């Protein structure tokens, strides 16, 4: 690997890579997005032209095995993550996988074990662990601004979207790819963040149902859990409700912190003697800090907050909820 410039290849050029992630690999010092591939070669060439990427590979194997590529970003649907990640590990290359790491906990473990055996860094794009707004929440908790932490709750409610109502195919709601539907796609972000803020989960229980019958996956899920440090938690996620809601409350012995996982709402700190609103905007390319933290680990030795191990723990949490 050329430590002066790490050349990334990206597998998959979907919507998440247009603004959220792809451009960050160009903007971060010592990184460059040198190559892409996807099944539709016309779309791959279109993406490469628009994003000034030099090389388009005919398939994932060609990209992974090119000796000029130092690291691989897997930005494909979750059901392909295991197969691709194992090939990257076998090729001996650094890897970042889009979240969730894999659809099942067993597959997450297989991926983590492959990279541990090869002694190669594995990152997962749970980028909220790197965002300044959530690290500010973490600092508030660690500073004791609301006393001892007692409980966390999250409610996410969204109406069915036009694609749902038309019953057009969507891999995100195909139970063969994502048994939990939008829960798999969205709840993993928050649950992973809660493990980062409050420590690992010890016990998790959940229930789920398909209330609307618009697709094969679940559309309503509820859960309760216990963190290893004794903090309790609960969550509910409904994708057929009337209004959009995204509200997290962390309850402490001396106050509360309110924030949103997805919305850029202000962080609210409420105690007996004050009520404060804190606005911290996200970057345009929301994975920018996540990508820069990969650079810091690879070139400066600073531990990245989102690894295969932490993502596999989130995979275990998700599997416990859906299995229940």
Short mmCIF file of C-alpha atoms in Angstrom, two decimals:
data_model
loop_
_atom_site.label_atom_id
_atom_site.label_comp_id
_atom_site.label_asym_id
_atom_site.label_seq_id
_atom_site.Cartn_x
_atom_site.Cartn_y
_atom_site.Cartn_z
CA UNK A 1 0.00 0.00 0.00
CA UNK A 2 1.24 3.48 -0.88
CA UNK A 3 0.86 5.34 2.41
CA UNK A 4 1.16 8.70 0.65
CA UNK A 5 -2.02 8.04 -1.33
CA UNK A 6 -4.45 5.22 -0.59
CA UNK A 7 -6.31 4.26 -3.76
CA UNK A 8 -9.88 3.13 -3.13
CA UNK A 9 -12.07 1.10 -5.44
CA UNK A 10 -15.85 1.22 -4.94
CA UNK A 11 -18.24 -1.65 -5.69
CA UNK A 12 -21.72 -0.26 -6.30
CA UNK A 13 -22.62 3.28 -7.38
CA UNK A 14 -26.12 3.70 -5.97
CA UNK A 15 -27.84 6.73 -4.47
CA UNK A 16 -25.94 6.54 -1.16
CA UNK A 17 -22.66 7.14 -3.00
CA UNK A 18 -23.72 10.21 -4.98
CA UNK A 19 -23.42 12.77 -2.16
CA UNK A 20 -23.32 10.95 1.17
CA UNK A 21 -20.17 8.89 0.71
CA UNK A 22 -18.44 8.81 -2.69
CA UNK A 23 -17.18 12.43 -2.81
CA UNK A 24 -15.69 12.09 0.70
CA UNK A 25 -13.05 9.70 -0.66
CA UNK A 26 -11.83 12.49 -2.95
CA UNK A 27 -11.95 15.20 -0.28
CA UNK A 28 -10.02 13.42 2.48
CA UNK A 29 -6.28 13.96 2.38
CA UNK A 30 -4.21 10.94 1.23
CA UNK A 31 -7.31 9.20 -0.17
CA UNK A 32 -8.54 8.99 -3.73
CA UNK A 33 -11.49 7.16 -5.28
CA UNK A 34 -9.62 5.61 -8.20
CA UNK A 35 -12.09 3.09 -9.58
CA UNK A 36 -15.70 1.90 -9.53
CA UNK A 37 -17.77 -1.00 -10.76
CA UNK A 38 -21.42 -2.03 -10.79
CA UNK A 39 -23.51 -4.58 -12.62
CA UNK A 40 -24.89 -1.98 -15.05
CA UNK A 41 -21.75 -0.87 -16.89
CA UNK A 42 -23.47 2.11 -18.53
CA UNK A 43 -24.42 3.49 -15.12
CA UNK A 44 -20.93 2.78 -13.81
CA UNK A 45 -19.35 4.79 -16.65
CA UNK A 46 -21.88 7.59 -16.11
CA UNK A 47 -20.99 7.74 -12.42
CA UNK A 48 -17.25 7.70 -13.16
CA UNK A 49 -17.59 10.54 -15.67
CA UNK A 50 -19.61 12.73 -13.32
CA UNK A 51 -17.30 12.10 -10.34
CA UNK A 52 -13.95 12.23 -12.18
CA UNK A 53 -13.05 8.61 -11.49
CA UNK A 54 -10.37 7.22 -13.78
CA UNK A 55 -11.24 3.52 -14.07
CA UNK A 56 -14.38 1.45 -14.46
CA UNK A 57 -13.96 -2.31 -13.94
CA UNK A 58 -16.06 -4.92 -15.71
CA UNK A 59 -16.86 -6.65 -12.42
CA UNK A 60 -16.09 -6.74 -8.70
CA UNK A 61 -13.43 -9.46 -9.02
CA UNK A 62 -11.41 -7.35 -11.43
CA UNK A 63 -11.50 -4.38 -9.07
CA UNK A 64 -10.67 -6.38 -5.95
CA UNK A 65 -7.72 -8.18 -7.54
CA UNK A 66 -6.11 -5.18 -9.26
CA UNK A 67 -2.78 -4.64 -7.43
CA UNK A 68 -3.07 -0.86 -7.94
CA UNK A 69 -6.15 -0.74 -5.66
CA UNK A 70 -5.24 -0.54 -1.97
CA UNK A 71 -8.70 -0.56 -0.37
CA UNK A 72 -12.27 -1.47 -1.30
CA UNK A 73 -15.55 0.24 -0.36
CA UNK A 74 -18.52 -2.14 -0.70
CA UNK A 75 -21.65 -0.07 -1.36
CA UNK A 76 -24.01 -2.79 -2.56
CA UNK A 77 -27.22 -4.21 -1.01
CA UNK A 78 -26.59 -6.19 2.22
CA UNK A 79 -27.22 -9.64 0.75
CA UNK A 80 -24.01 -9.33 -1.30
CA UNK A 81 -21.78 -8.00 1.50
CA UNK A 82 -20.51 -11.35 2.78
CA UNK A 83 -19.46 -12.73 -0.61
CA UNK A 84 -17.69 -9.52 -1.59
CA UNK A 85 -16.08 -8.86 1.79
CA UNK A 86 -14.61 -12.37 1.96
CA UNK A 87 -13.05 -11.81 -1.48
CA UNK A 88 -11.54 -8.51 -0.29
CA UNK A 89 -10.11 -10.23 2.81
CA UNK A 90 -8.64 -13.00 0.65
CA UNK A 91 -7.04 -10.35 -1.56
CA UNK A 92 -5.45 -8.82 1.54
CA UNK A 93 -7.00 -5.38 1.16
CA UNK A 94 -8.45 -2.81 3.54
CA UNK A 95 -12.24 -2.76 3.41
CA UNK A 96 -15.15 -0.52 4.30
CA UNK A 97 -18.62 -2.08 4.07
CA UNK A 98 -21.88 -0.16 3.95
CA UNK A 99 -24.20 -0.78 6.87
CA UNK A 100 -25.56 -3.16 7.94
CA UNK A 101 -22.45 -5.34 7.76
CA UNK A 102 -24.59 -8.34 6.70
CA UNK A 103 -28.23 -9.45 6.95
CA UNK A 104 -27.51 -12.05 9.65
CA UNK A 105 -25.32 -12.12 12.73
CA UNK A 106 -23.69 -15.34 11.54
CA UNK A 107 -22.62 -13.64 8.31
CA UNK A 108 -21.31 -10.67 10.29
CA UNK A 109 -19.18 -13.03 12.36
CA UNK A 110 -17.82 -14.75 9.24
CA UNK A 111 -16.74 -11.44 7.76
CA UNK A 112 -15.10 -10.25 11.00
CA UNK A 113 -13.25 -13.54 11.43
CA UNK A 114 -11.89 -13.39 7.86
CA UNK A 115 -10.39 -9.94 8.38
CA UNK A 116 -9.07 -10.79 11.84
CA UNK A 117 -7.35 -13.88 10.42
CA UNK A 118 -5.85 -11.81 7.61
CA UNK A 119 -4.94 -9.02 10.09
CA UNK A 120 -6.47 -6.39 7.81
CA UNK A 121 -8.57 -3.37 8.92
CA UNK A 122 -12.31 -3.69 8.43
CA UNK A 123 -14.52 -0.60 8.73
CA UNK A 124 -18.31 -0.31 8.53
CA UNK A 125 -20.16 2.84 7.45
CA UNK A 126 -21.97 3.54 10.71
CA UNK A 127 -20.89 7.13 10.21
CA UNK A 128 -22.90 8.62 13.07
CA UNK A 129 -20.13 7.49 15.41
CA UNK A 130 -17.91 10.04 13.66
CA UNK A 131 -20.33 12.97 13.35
CA UNK A 132 -19.64 16.00 15.60
CA UNK A 133 -23.30 16.31 16.69
CA UNK A 134 -23.39 12.82 18.18
CA UNK A 135 -19.94 13.10 19.66
CA UNK A 136 -21.22 16.23 21.41
CA UNK A 137 -24.04 14.12 22.90
CA UNK A 138 -21.44 11.57 23.99
CA UNK A 139 -19.41 14.31 25.66
CA UNK A 140 -22.49 15.61 27.50
CA UNK A 141 -23.14 12.12 28.86
CA UNK A 142 -19.53 11.58 29.88
CA UNK A 143 -19.39 15.01 31.55
CA UNK A 144 -22.41 14.09 33.69
CA UNK A 145 -24.56 16.97 32.41
CA UNK A 146 -27.74 14.98 33.12
CA UNK A 147 -26.35 12.90 36.00
CA UNK A 148 -26.41 9.12 35.97
CA UNK A 149 -27.98 7.66 32.82
CA UNK A 150 -31.13 5.67 33.50
CA UNK A 151 -32.96 4.99 30.22
CA UNK A 152 -33.02 5.68 26.49
CA UNK A 153 -36.05 5.61 24.19
CA UNK A 154 -36.40 6.07 20.43
CA UNK A 155 -39.56 6.37 18.36
CA UNK A 156 -39.34 6.44 14.56
CA UNK A 157 -42.58 6.78 12.65
CA UNK A 158 -42.93 7.24 8.88
CA UNK A 159 -45.85 7.04 6.43
CA UNK A 160 -45.73 4.53 3.61
CA UNK A 161 -43.96 6.11 0.62
CA UNK A 162 -45.22 6.09 -3.00
CA UNK A 163 -43.05 3.05 -3.86
CA UNK A 164 -44.57 1.12 -0.95
CA UNK A 165 -48.11 2.04 -1.98
CA UNK A 166 -47.50 1.10 -5.62
CA UNK A 167 -46.06 -2.25 -4.44
CA UNK A 168 -43.16 -1.74 -6.85
CA UNK A 169 -40.22 -4.02 -6.03
CA UNK A 170 -37.75 -2.60 -3.50
CA UNK A 171 -34.92 -4.74 -2.11
CA UNK A 172 -35.19 -2.87 1.21
CA UNK A 173 -38.62 -4.44 1.81
CA UNK A 174 -37.90 -7.89 0.39
CA UNK A 175 -37.79 -10.27 3.37
CA UNK A 176 -35.30 -12.51 1.56
CA UNK A 177 -32.79 -9.64 1.61
CA UNK A 178 -33.93 -7.64 4.66
CA UNK A 179 -36.37 -9.53 6.89
CA UNK A 180 -36.99 -6.41 8.96
CA UNK A 181 -37.58 -4.17 5.96
CA UNK A 182 -36.93 -0.51 6.67
CA UNK A 183 -36.16 -1.52 10.26
CA UNK A 184 -33.03 -3.29 8.97
CA UNK A 185 -32.06 -0.30 6.86
CA UNK A 186 -32.78 2.49 9.35
CA UNK A 187 -32.94 1.18 12.93
CA UNK A 188 -29.42 -0.20 12.69
CA UNK A 189 -28.12 3.39 12.51
CA UNK A 190 -29.68 4.33 15.84
CA UNK A 191 -29.01 1.07 17.67
CA UNK A 192 -25.36 1.19 16.63
CA UNK A 193 -25.20 4.79 17.84
CA UNK A 194 -26.71 3.82 21.21
CA UNK A 195 -24.02 1.18 21.70
CA UNK A 196 -21.45 3.89 20.99
CA UNK A 197 -23.05 6.36 23.42
CA UNK A 198 -24.03 4.00 26.24
CA UNK A 199 -21.99 0.82 25.80
CA UNK A 200 -22.83 -2.61 24.42
CA UNK A 201 -26.23 -4.27 24.75
CA UNK A 202 -26.53 -7.17 27.19
CA UNK A 203 -30.14 -8.35 26.65
CA UNK A 204 -32.49 -7.56 23.78
CA UNK A 205 -36.09 -8.58 23.09
CA UNK A 206 -38.45 -7.54 20.31
CA UNK A 207 -41.68 -8.10 18.42
CA UNK A 208 -42.48 -7.41 14.79
CA UNK A 209 -45.39 -7.66 12.38
CA UNK A 210 -46.39 -6.76 8.84
CA UNK A 211 -49.42 -4.52 9.42
CA UNK A 212 -49.96 -3.08 5.94
CA UNK A 213 -49.20 -6.11 3.72
CA UNK A 214 -47.64 -3.84 1.11
CA UNK A 215 -44.47 -5.95 0.93
CA UNK A 216 -43.03 -9.13 2.40
CA UNK A 217 -40.82 -7.68 5.18
CA UNK A 218 -41.88 -6.38 8.59
CA UNK A 219 -43.23 -2.83 8.75
CA UNK A 220 -43.77 -2.44 12.53
CA UNK A 221 -41.20 -3.39 15.17
CA UNK A 222 -40.89 -2.73 18.91
CA UNK A 223 -38.06 -3.68 21.27
CA UNK A 224 -36.70 -3.33 24.77
CA UNK A 225 -33.16 -3.89 25.97
CA UNK A 226 -30.56 -3.61 28.71
CA UNK A 227 -27.06 -2.20 28.25
CA UNK A 228 -24.16 -3.85 30.04
CA UNK A 229 -23.85 -0.83 32.34
CA UNK A 230 -27.45 -1.22 33.58
CA UNK A 231 -29.09 1.45 31.39
CA UNK A 232 -32.48 0.29 30.09
CA UNK A 233 -33.88 1.12 26.66
CA UNK A 234 -36.86 0.78 24.37
CA UNK A 235 -37.64 1.55 20.74
CA UNK A 236 -40.49 1.47 18.26
CA UNK A 237 -40.29 1.75 14.49
CA UNK A 238 -43.42 1.98 12.34
CA UNK A 239 -43.38 2.52 8.59
CA UNK A 240 -47.10 2.95 8.03
CA UNK A 241 -47.96 5.75 10.43
CA UNK A 242 -49.56 9.12 9.74
CA UNK A 243 -46.69 11.53 10.41
CA UNK A 244 -42.91 11.52 10.43
CA UNK A 245 -41.38 11.37 13.91
CA UNK A 246 -37.78 10.73 14.91
CA UNK A 247 -37.25 11.35 18.61
CA UNK A 248 -34.64 10.01 21.02
CA UNK A 249 -34.74 10.82 24.73
CA UNK A 250 -31.95 9.91 27.13
CA UNK A 251 -33.16 10.13 30.72
CA UNK A 252 -30.69 10.86 33.50
CA UNK A 253 -30.95 11.29 37.24
CA UNK A 254 -30.64 15.08 36.84
CA UNK A 255 -32.01 15.81 33.38
CA UNK A 256 -32.73 14.71 29.84
CA UNK A 257 -31.16 14.95 26.38
CA UNK A 258 -33.40 15.00 23.31
CA UNK A 259 -32.17 14.53 19.73
CA UNK A 260 -32.99 12.89 16.39
CA UNK A 261 -31.11 10.08 14.68
CA UNK A 262 -31.91 11.18 11.11
CA UNK A 263 -33.27 14.73 11.32
CA UNK A 264 -30.93 17.65 11.91
CA UNK A 265 -33.01 18.84 14.84
CA UNK A 266 -31.28 20.73 17.66
CA UNK A 267 -29.89 18.75 20.58
CA UNK A 268 -31.94 19.71 23.65
CA UNK A 269 -30.52 19.51 27.15
CA UNK A 270 -33.12 19.83 29.92
CA UNK A 271 -32.23 20.06 33.60
CA UNK A 272 -33.84 21.63 36.67
CA UNK A 273 -32.13 24.98 36.13
CA UNK A 274 -31.79 25.26 32.35
CA UNK A 275 -33.11 24.29 28.93
CA UNK A 276 -30.52 24.52 26.17
CA UNK A 277 -30.68 23.96 22.42
CA UNK A 278 -27.48 23.10 20.57
CA UNK A 279 -27.31 23.22 16.76
CA UNK A 280 -24.50 21.27 15.08
CA UNK A 281 -24.90 20.90 11.32
CA UNK A 282 -23.87 17.80 9.41
CA UNK A 283 -21.39 18.08 6.52
CA UNK A 284 -22.71 18.04 2.95
CA UNK A 285 -21.01 14.67 2.42
CA UNK A 286 -22.28 13.06 5.61
CA UNK A 287 -19.65 10.32 5.63
CA UNK A 288 -16.78 12.84 5.48
CA UNK A 289 -15.75 12.45 9.15
CA UNK A 290 -16.17 8.67 8.94
CA UNK A 291 -13.85 8.53 5.91
CA UNK A 292 -11.35 10.89 7.54
CA UNK A 293 -11.32 8.69 10.64
CA UNK A 294 -10.33 5.77 8.42
CA UNK A 295 -7.38 7.83 7.22
CA UNK A 296 -6.48 8.65 10.83
CA UNK A 297 -6.39 4.96 11.75
CA UNK A 298 -4.51 3.84 8.65
CA UNK A 299 -1.93 6.63 8.63
CA UNK A 300 -1.87 7.99 12.19
CA UNK A 301 -2.80 4.96 14.29
CA UNK A 302 -5.94 6.51 15.82
CA UNK A 303 -8.66 3.91 16.38
CA UNK A 304 -11.76 4.26 14.20
CA UNK A 305 -15.05 4.10 16.17
CA UNK A 306 -16.87 1.86 13.65
CA UNK A 307 -15.20 -1.47 12.96
CA UNK A 308 -16.31 -4.93 11.95
CA UNK A 309 -16.45 -5.90 15.63
CA UNK A 310 -18.73 -3.01 16.63
CA UNK A 311 -20.92 -3.53 13.55
CA UNK A 312 -21.23 -7.25 14.28
CA UNK A 313 -22.49 -6.36 17.76
CA UNK A 314 -25.15 -4.19 16.12
CA UNK A 315 -25.94 -7.13 13.86
CA UNK A 316 -26.47 -9.27 16.95
CA UNK A 317 -28.82 -6.66 18.44
CA UNK A 318 -30.85 -6.50 15.22
CA UNK A 319 -31.01 -10.30 14.98
CA UNK A 320 -32.28 -10.58 18.55
CA UNK A 321 -35.12 -8.15 17.86
CA UNK A 322 -36.22 -9.71 14.57
CA UNK A 323 -35.80 -13.28 15.84
CA UNK A 324 -38.02 -12.57 18.81
#
